[in-house]
Amino acid sequence: MKPDPTHDRIETSRARLLFVLVVAGTALAASAVIHLVRYLLLAVNRTQPLPDPLIVVSDWLIIFGGVAAFLAYVWATLAFMRWVMDLRAGAYEDARLLDPRRPVWVGVLVGVPLVNLIGAPLVLGEIAALRVAHDPSLDAERVGRRFRRLWVAWVIVNVTAVLALIARAVAWGSDSVQTGANALAMVIISAAVSAAFAFWLTRRVPVLFDAVTAVPVPKRRWVAVG
C-alpha cells in the first residue's frame, strides 16, 4: 500500500497541535496560579507589610508567566493554522476540487485575533461541509453540533481575554488599588478559562470529524415463542 503524503502531513500537524495545546494549557494554568498568588499577596499587603524580596520575586514571576503564556499562545496559533491548512488541502484533494481560498487568506482568517472569531468557524465549516458531502458515513448533524460547541467555547475565551485587556488598560491609568486588584482578578479568570479551553481542545480535535452515523436500532424486537 502506497503511503499517503497528504494524510501523513495531516496526522503530523494534528499531533503537533495536540502537543502545543498541552504546552499552552500548562503555561496558561501556571500563569493563572502565579497571578492568583500575586493577588493574595496584595490582599495581605493591605493589612501588613511584606518583605521586599518577596515582592521582587512575585514581580519577576508575573513577567515570566506572562511572557511564557504569550509565547505559548503564539505557538498554538501557528500550529492551529498549519493544521487547518493541511486539513483543507486533504479535504479538497479527496474531493478532487481546487481550494478557492489562498493559504495566506486562510492564515489571516484563522490566525488573526478577533478576526478568527468569524474566520476560524467559516474555514473549518467549509472543511466540514466538504467532508460530509463526500463521506456518507459522517453524521452532518453531529459534526455541526461539535462545531457549534467549539465556536461557543472559542467566543467565551476571546471575550474573557478582551475583558482582561480592558481591565489591565484601565488599571494602568488608575492609581486605585482596588482597580488594580480587579484587573488582576480578571487576568486570573482569563488565564484559567484559556487553559481549560486548551486542555478541552486536546480531546475535541481528534474526534472533530469522527462523527459516524449511528446504526438505527429497531424499536420492535421479535421474540421466538417455543
Short mmCIF file of C-alpha atoms in Angstrom, two decimals:
data_model
loop_
_atom_site.label_atom_id
_atom_site.label_comp_id
_atom_site.label_asym_id
_atom_site.label_seq_id
_atom_site.Cartn_x
_atom_site.Cartn_y
_atom_site.Cartn_z
CA MET A 1 0.00 0.00 0.00
CA LYS A 2 1.44 3.35 -1.11
CA PRO A 3 1.98 5.94 1.63
CA ASP A 4 -0.35 8.92 1.50
CA PRO A 5 1.77 12.07 1.98
CA THR A 6 -1.27 14.30 2.47
CA HIS A 7 -2.72 12.04 5.17
CA ASP A 8 0.67 11.76 6.85
CA ARG A 9 1.02 15.55 6.82
CA ILE A 10 -2.41 15.96 8.45
CA GLU A 11 -1.57 13.41 11.14
CA THR A 12 1.76 15.12 11.83
CA SER A 13 0.24 18.59 12.09
CA ARG A 14 -2.55 17.27 14.33
CA ALA A 15 -0.08 15.55 16.65
CA ARG A 16 1.97 18.76 16.79
CA LEU A 17 -1.17 20.79 17.55
CA LEU A 18 -2.18 18.47 20.39
CA PHE A 19 1.31 18.72 21.92
CA VAL A 20 1.35 22.51 21.64
CA LEU A 21 -2.12 22.73 23.19
CA VAL A 22 -0.89 20.82 26.23
CA VAL A 23 2.10 23.15 26.49
CA ALA A 24 -0.11 26.22 26.10
CA GLY A 25 -2.63 24.93 28.63
CA THR A 26 0.13 24.27 31.13
CA ALA A 27 1.66 27.74 30.60
CA LEU A 28 -1.72 29.44 30.95
CA ALA A 29 -2.59 27.44 34.07
CA ALA A 30 0.78 28.36 35.59
CA SER A 31 0.17 32.00 34.73
CA ALA A 32 -3.24 31.86 36.43
CA VAL A 33 -1.65 30.38 39.59
CA ILE A 34 1.12 33.00 39.60
CA HIS A 35 -1.37 35.83 39.25
CA LEU A 36 -3.52 34.28 41.99
CA VAL A 37 -0.52 34.23 44.34
CA ARG A 38 0.14 37.86 43.47
CA TYR A 39 -3.49 38.70 44.23
CA LEU A 40 -3.23 37.02 47.64
CA LEU A 41 -0.01 38.91 48.38
CA LEU A 42 -1.72 42.20 47.57
CA ALA A 43 -4.59 41.26 49.88
CA VAL A 44 -2.17 40.51 52.72
CA ASN A 45 -0.19 43.68 51.99
CA ARG A 46 -3.26 45.78 52.73
CA THR A 47 -3.06 44.95 56.42
CA GLN A 48 0.64 44.21 56.94
CA PRO A 49 3.85 44.99 55.05
CA LEU A 50 5.57 42.25 53.06
CA PRO A 51 9.33 41.70 52.66
CA ASP A 52 10.79 43.48 49.64
CA PRO A 53 12.44 40.30 48.27
CA LEU A 54 9.04 38.61 48.18
CA ILE A 55 7.57 41.48 46.17
CA VAL A 56 10.53 41.41 43.75
CA VAL A 57 10.18 37.65 43.25
CA SER A 58 6.45 37.99 42.59
CA ASP A 59 7.14 40.78 40.08
CA TRP A 60 9.55 38.58 38.13
CA LEU A 61 7.21 35.60 38.29
CA ILE A 62 4.41 37.74 36.84
CA ILE A 63 6.67 38.81 33.98
CA PHE A 64 7.89 35.26 33.35
CA GLY A 65 4.39 33.81 33.49
CA GLY A 66 3.00 36.46 31.15
CA VAL A 67 5.78 36.01 28.58
CA ALA A 68 5.52 32.20 28.70
CA ALA A 69 1.73 32.34 28.26
CA PHE A 70 2.03 34.77 25.33
CA LEU A 71 4.68 32.69 23.55
CA ALA A 72 2.61 29.54 24.09
CA TYR A 73 -0.42 31.32 22.62
CA VAL A 74 1.55 32.36 19.53
CA TRP A 75 2.92 28.82 19.12
CA ALA A 76 -0.55 27.30 19.48
CA THR A 77 -1.97 29.75 16.93
CA LEU A 78 0.72 28.85 14.38
CA ALA A 79 0.18 25.11 14.99
CA PHE A 80 -3.59 25.58 14.59
CA MET A 81 -3.09 27.47 11.32
CA ARG A 82 -0.85 24.70 9.96
CA TRP A 83 -3.37 22.01 10.93
CA VAL A 84 -6.28 23.85 9.29
CA MET A 85 -4.28 24.40 6.08
CA ASP A 86 -3.35 20.72 5.93
CA LEU A 87 -6.97 19.73 6.59
CA ARG A 88 -8.19 21.93 3.73
CA ALA A 89 -5.55 20.54 1.39
CA GLY A 90 -6.59 16.99 2.25
CA ALA A 91 -10.33 17.68 2.02
CA TYR A 92 -10.14 19.38 -1.37
CA GLU A 93 -7.71 16.78 -2.69
CA ASP A 94 -10.07 13.95 -1.68
CA ALA A 95 -12.96 15.79 -3.36
CA ARG A 96 -10.79 16.41 -6.46
CA LEU A 97 -11.50 20.12 -6.20
CA LEU A 98 -9.34 23.22 -6.11
CA ASP A 99 -9.36 25.20 -2.84
CA PRO A 100 -10.94 28.58 -3.67
CA ARG A 101 -9.10 30.27 -0.80
CA ARG A 102 -5.42 31.09 -0.94
CA PRO A 103 -3.35 29.81 2.00
CA VAL A 104 -2.43 33.36 3.06
CA TRP A 105 -6.10 34.29 3.45
CA VAL A 106 -6.79 31.06 5.33
CA GLY A 107 -3.96 32.04 7.67
CA VAL A 108 -5.45 35.51 8.19
CA LEU A 109 -8.93 34.16 8.88
CA VAL A 110 -7.65 31.55 11.32
CA GLY A 111 -4.70 33.28 12.96
CA VAL A 112 -5.53 36.98 13.41
CA PRO A 113 -7.09 37.67 16.84
CA LEU A 114 -10.77 38.70 16.79
CA VAL A 115 -10.88 38.12 13.01
CA ASN A 116 -10.70 34.39 13.78
CA LEU A 117 -13.88 34.65 15.82
CA ILE A 118 -15.68 34.56 12.47
CA GLY A 119 -12.87 33.34 10.22
CA ALA A 120 -12.00 30.12 12.05
CA PRO A 121 -15.59 28.76 12.15
CA LEU A 122 -16.02 29.79 8.50
CA VAL A 123 -12.89 28.00 7.29
CA LEU A 124 -13.49 24.89 9.44
CA GLY A 125 -17.14 24.88 8.43
CA GLU A 126 -16.17 24.70 4.77
CA ILE A 127 -13.95 21.69 5.52
CA ALA A 128 -16.76 20.01 7.46
CA ALA A 129 -19.31 20.61 4.69
CA LEU A 130 -16.92 19.20 2.09
CA ARG A 131 -16.10 16.10 4.12
CA VAL A 132 -19.73 15.42 4.99
CA ALA A 133 -20.74 15.80 1.34
CA HIS A 134 -18.14 13.26 0.19
CA ASP A 135 -18.37 10.81 3.10
CA PRO A 136 -21.84 9.26 3.53
CA SER A 137 -20.80 7.65 6.81
CA LEU A 138 -20.49 11.04 8.55
CA ASP A 139 -23.44 12.41 10.51
CA ALA A 140 -23.84 16.04 9.40
CA GLU A 141 -25.90 16.93 12.48
CA ARG A 142 -23.32 15.58 14.92
CA VAL A 143 -20.44 17.29 13.10
CA GLY A 144 -22.36 20.57 13.10
CA ARG A 145 -23.16 20.24 16.81
CA ARG A 146 -19.49 19.72 17.63
CA PHE A 147 -18.51 22.77 15.62
CA ARG A 148 -21.13 24.91 17.36
CA ARG A 149 -19.79 23.87 20.78
CA LEU A 150 -16.27 24.65 19.65
CA TRP A 151 -17.32 28.09 18.41
CA VAL A 152 -19.20 28.95 21.64
CA ALA A 153 -16.15 27.97 23.72
CA TRP A 154 -13.89 30.00 21.40
CA VAL A 155 -16.11 33.08 21.84
CA ILE A 156 -16.06 32.73 25.64
CA VAL A 157 -12.24 32.53 25.64
CA ASN A 158 -11.93 35.63 23.46
CA VAL A 159 -14.47 37.64 25.45
CA THR A 160 -12.68 36.95 28.74
CA ALA A 161 -9.32 37.83 27.13
CA VAL A 162 -10.66 41.16 25.81
CA LEU A 163 -12.19 41.99 29.19
CA ALA A 164 -8.86 41.21 30.88
CA LEU A 165 -7.01 43.52 28.45
CA ILE A 166 -9.52 46.31 29.04
CA ALA A 167 -9.25 45.86 32.81
CA ARG A 168 -5.45 45.96 32.57
CA ALA A 169 -5.54 49.15 30.48
CA VAL A 170 -7.87 50.83 32.97
CA ALA A 171 -5.67 49.74 35.89
CA TRP A 172 -2.53 51.17 34.26
CA GLY A 173 -4.18 54.57 34.02
CA SER A 174 -5.52 54.48 37.58
CA ASP A 175 -3.90 54.86 40.98
CA SER A 176 -6.66 52.90 42.68
CA VAL A 177 -5.51 49.74 44.46
CA GLN A 178 -8.98 48.24 44.08
CA THR A 179 -8.95 48.85 40.30
CA GLY A 180 -5.59 47.07 40.09
CA ALA A 181 -6.92 44.17 42.14
CA ASN A 182 -10.00 43.90 39.91
CA ALA A 183 -7.77 43.83 36.81
CA LEU A 184 -5.63 41.12 38.37
CA ALA A 185 -8.73 39.06 39.15
CA MET A 186 -9.87 39.41 35.52
CA VAL A 187 -6.46 38.25 34.29
CA ILE A 188 -6.69 35.19 36.56
CA ILE A 189 -10.13 34.33 35.17
CA SER A 190 -8.99 34.81 31.57
CA ALA A 191 -5.86 32.66 32.01
CA ALA A 192 -7.84 29.91 33.76
CA VAL A 193 -10.55 29.90 31.06
CA SER A 194 -7.93 29.83 28.28
CA ALA A 195 -6.08 26.96 29.98
CA ALA A 196 -9.30 24.97 30.36
CA PHE A 197 -10.12 25.59 26.69
CA ALA A 198 -6.66 24.41 25.57
CA PHE A 199 -6.96 21.16 27.54
CA TRP A 200 -10.57 20.67 26.40
CA LEU A 201 -9.49 21.17 22.78
CA THR A 202 -6.93 18.36 23.04
CA ARG A 203 -9.88 15.98 23.50
CA ARG A 204 -12.06 17.56 20.82
CA VAL A 205 -9.61 17.88 17.93
CA PRO A 206 -9.07 14.11 17.39
CA VAL A 207 -12.83 13.43 17.20
CA LEU A 208 -13.96 16.62 15.46
CA PHE A 209 -14.69 14.80 12.21
CA ASP A 210 -15.17 11.37 13.76
CA ALA A 211 -18.96 11.53 13.79
CA VAL A 212 -20.09 8.36 12.07
CA THR A 213 -23.83 7.98 11.59
CA ALA A 214 -25.23 5.67 14.23
CA VAL A 215 -26.74 2.40 13.07
CA PRO A 216 -30.51 2.60 13.61
CA VAL A 217 -31.78 0.37 16.39
CA PRO A 218 -35.10 -1.37 15.74
CA LYS A 219 -37.85 -0.24 18.08
CA ARG A 220 -39.64 -3.57 17.95
CA ARG A 221 -37.90 -6.89 18.58
CA TRP A 222 -39.34 -10.26 17.63
CA VAL A 223 -39.16 -12.89 20.36
CA ALA A 224 -39.25 -16.54 19.41
CA VAL A 225 -42.04 -18.46 21.15
CA GLY A 226 -41.29 -22.16 21.85
#
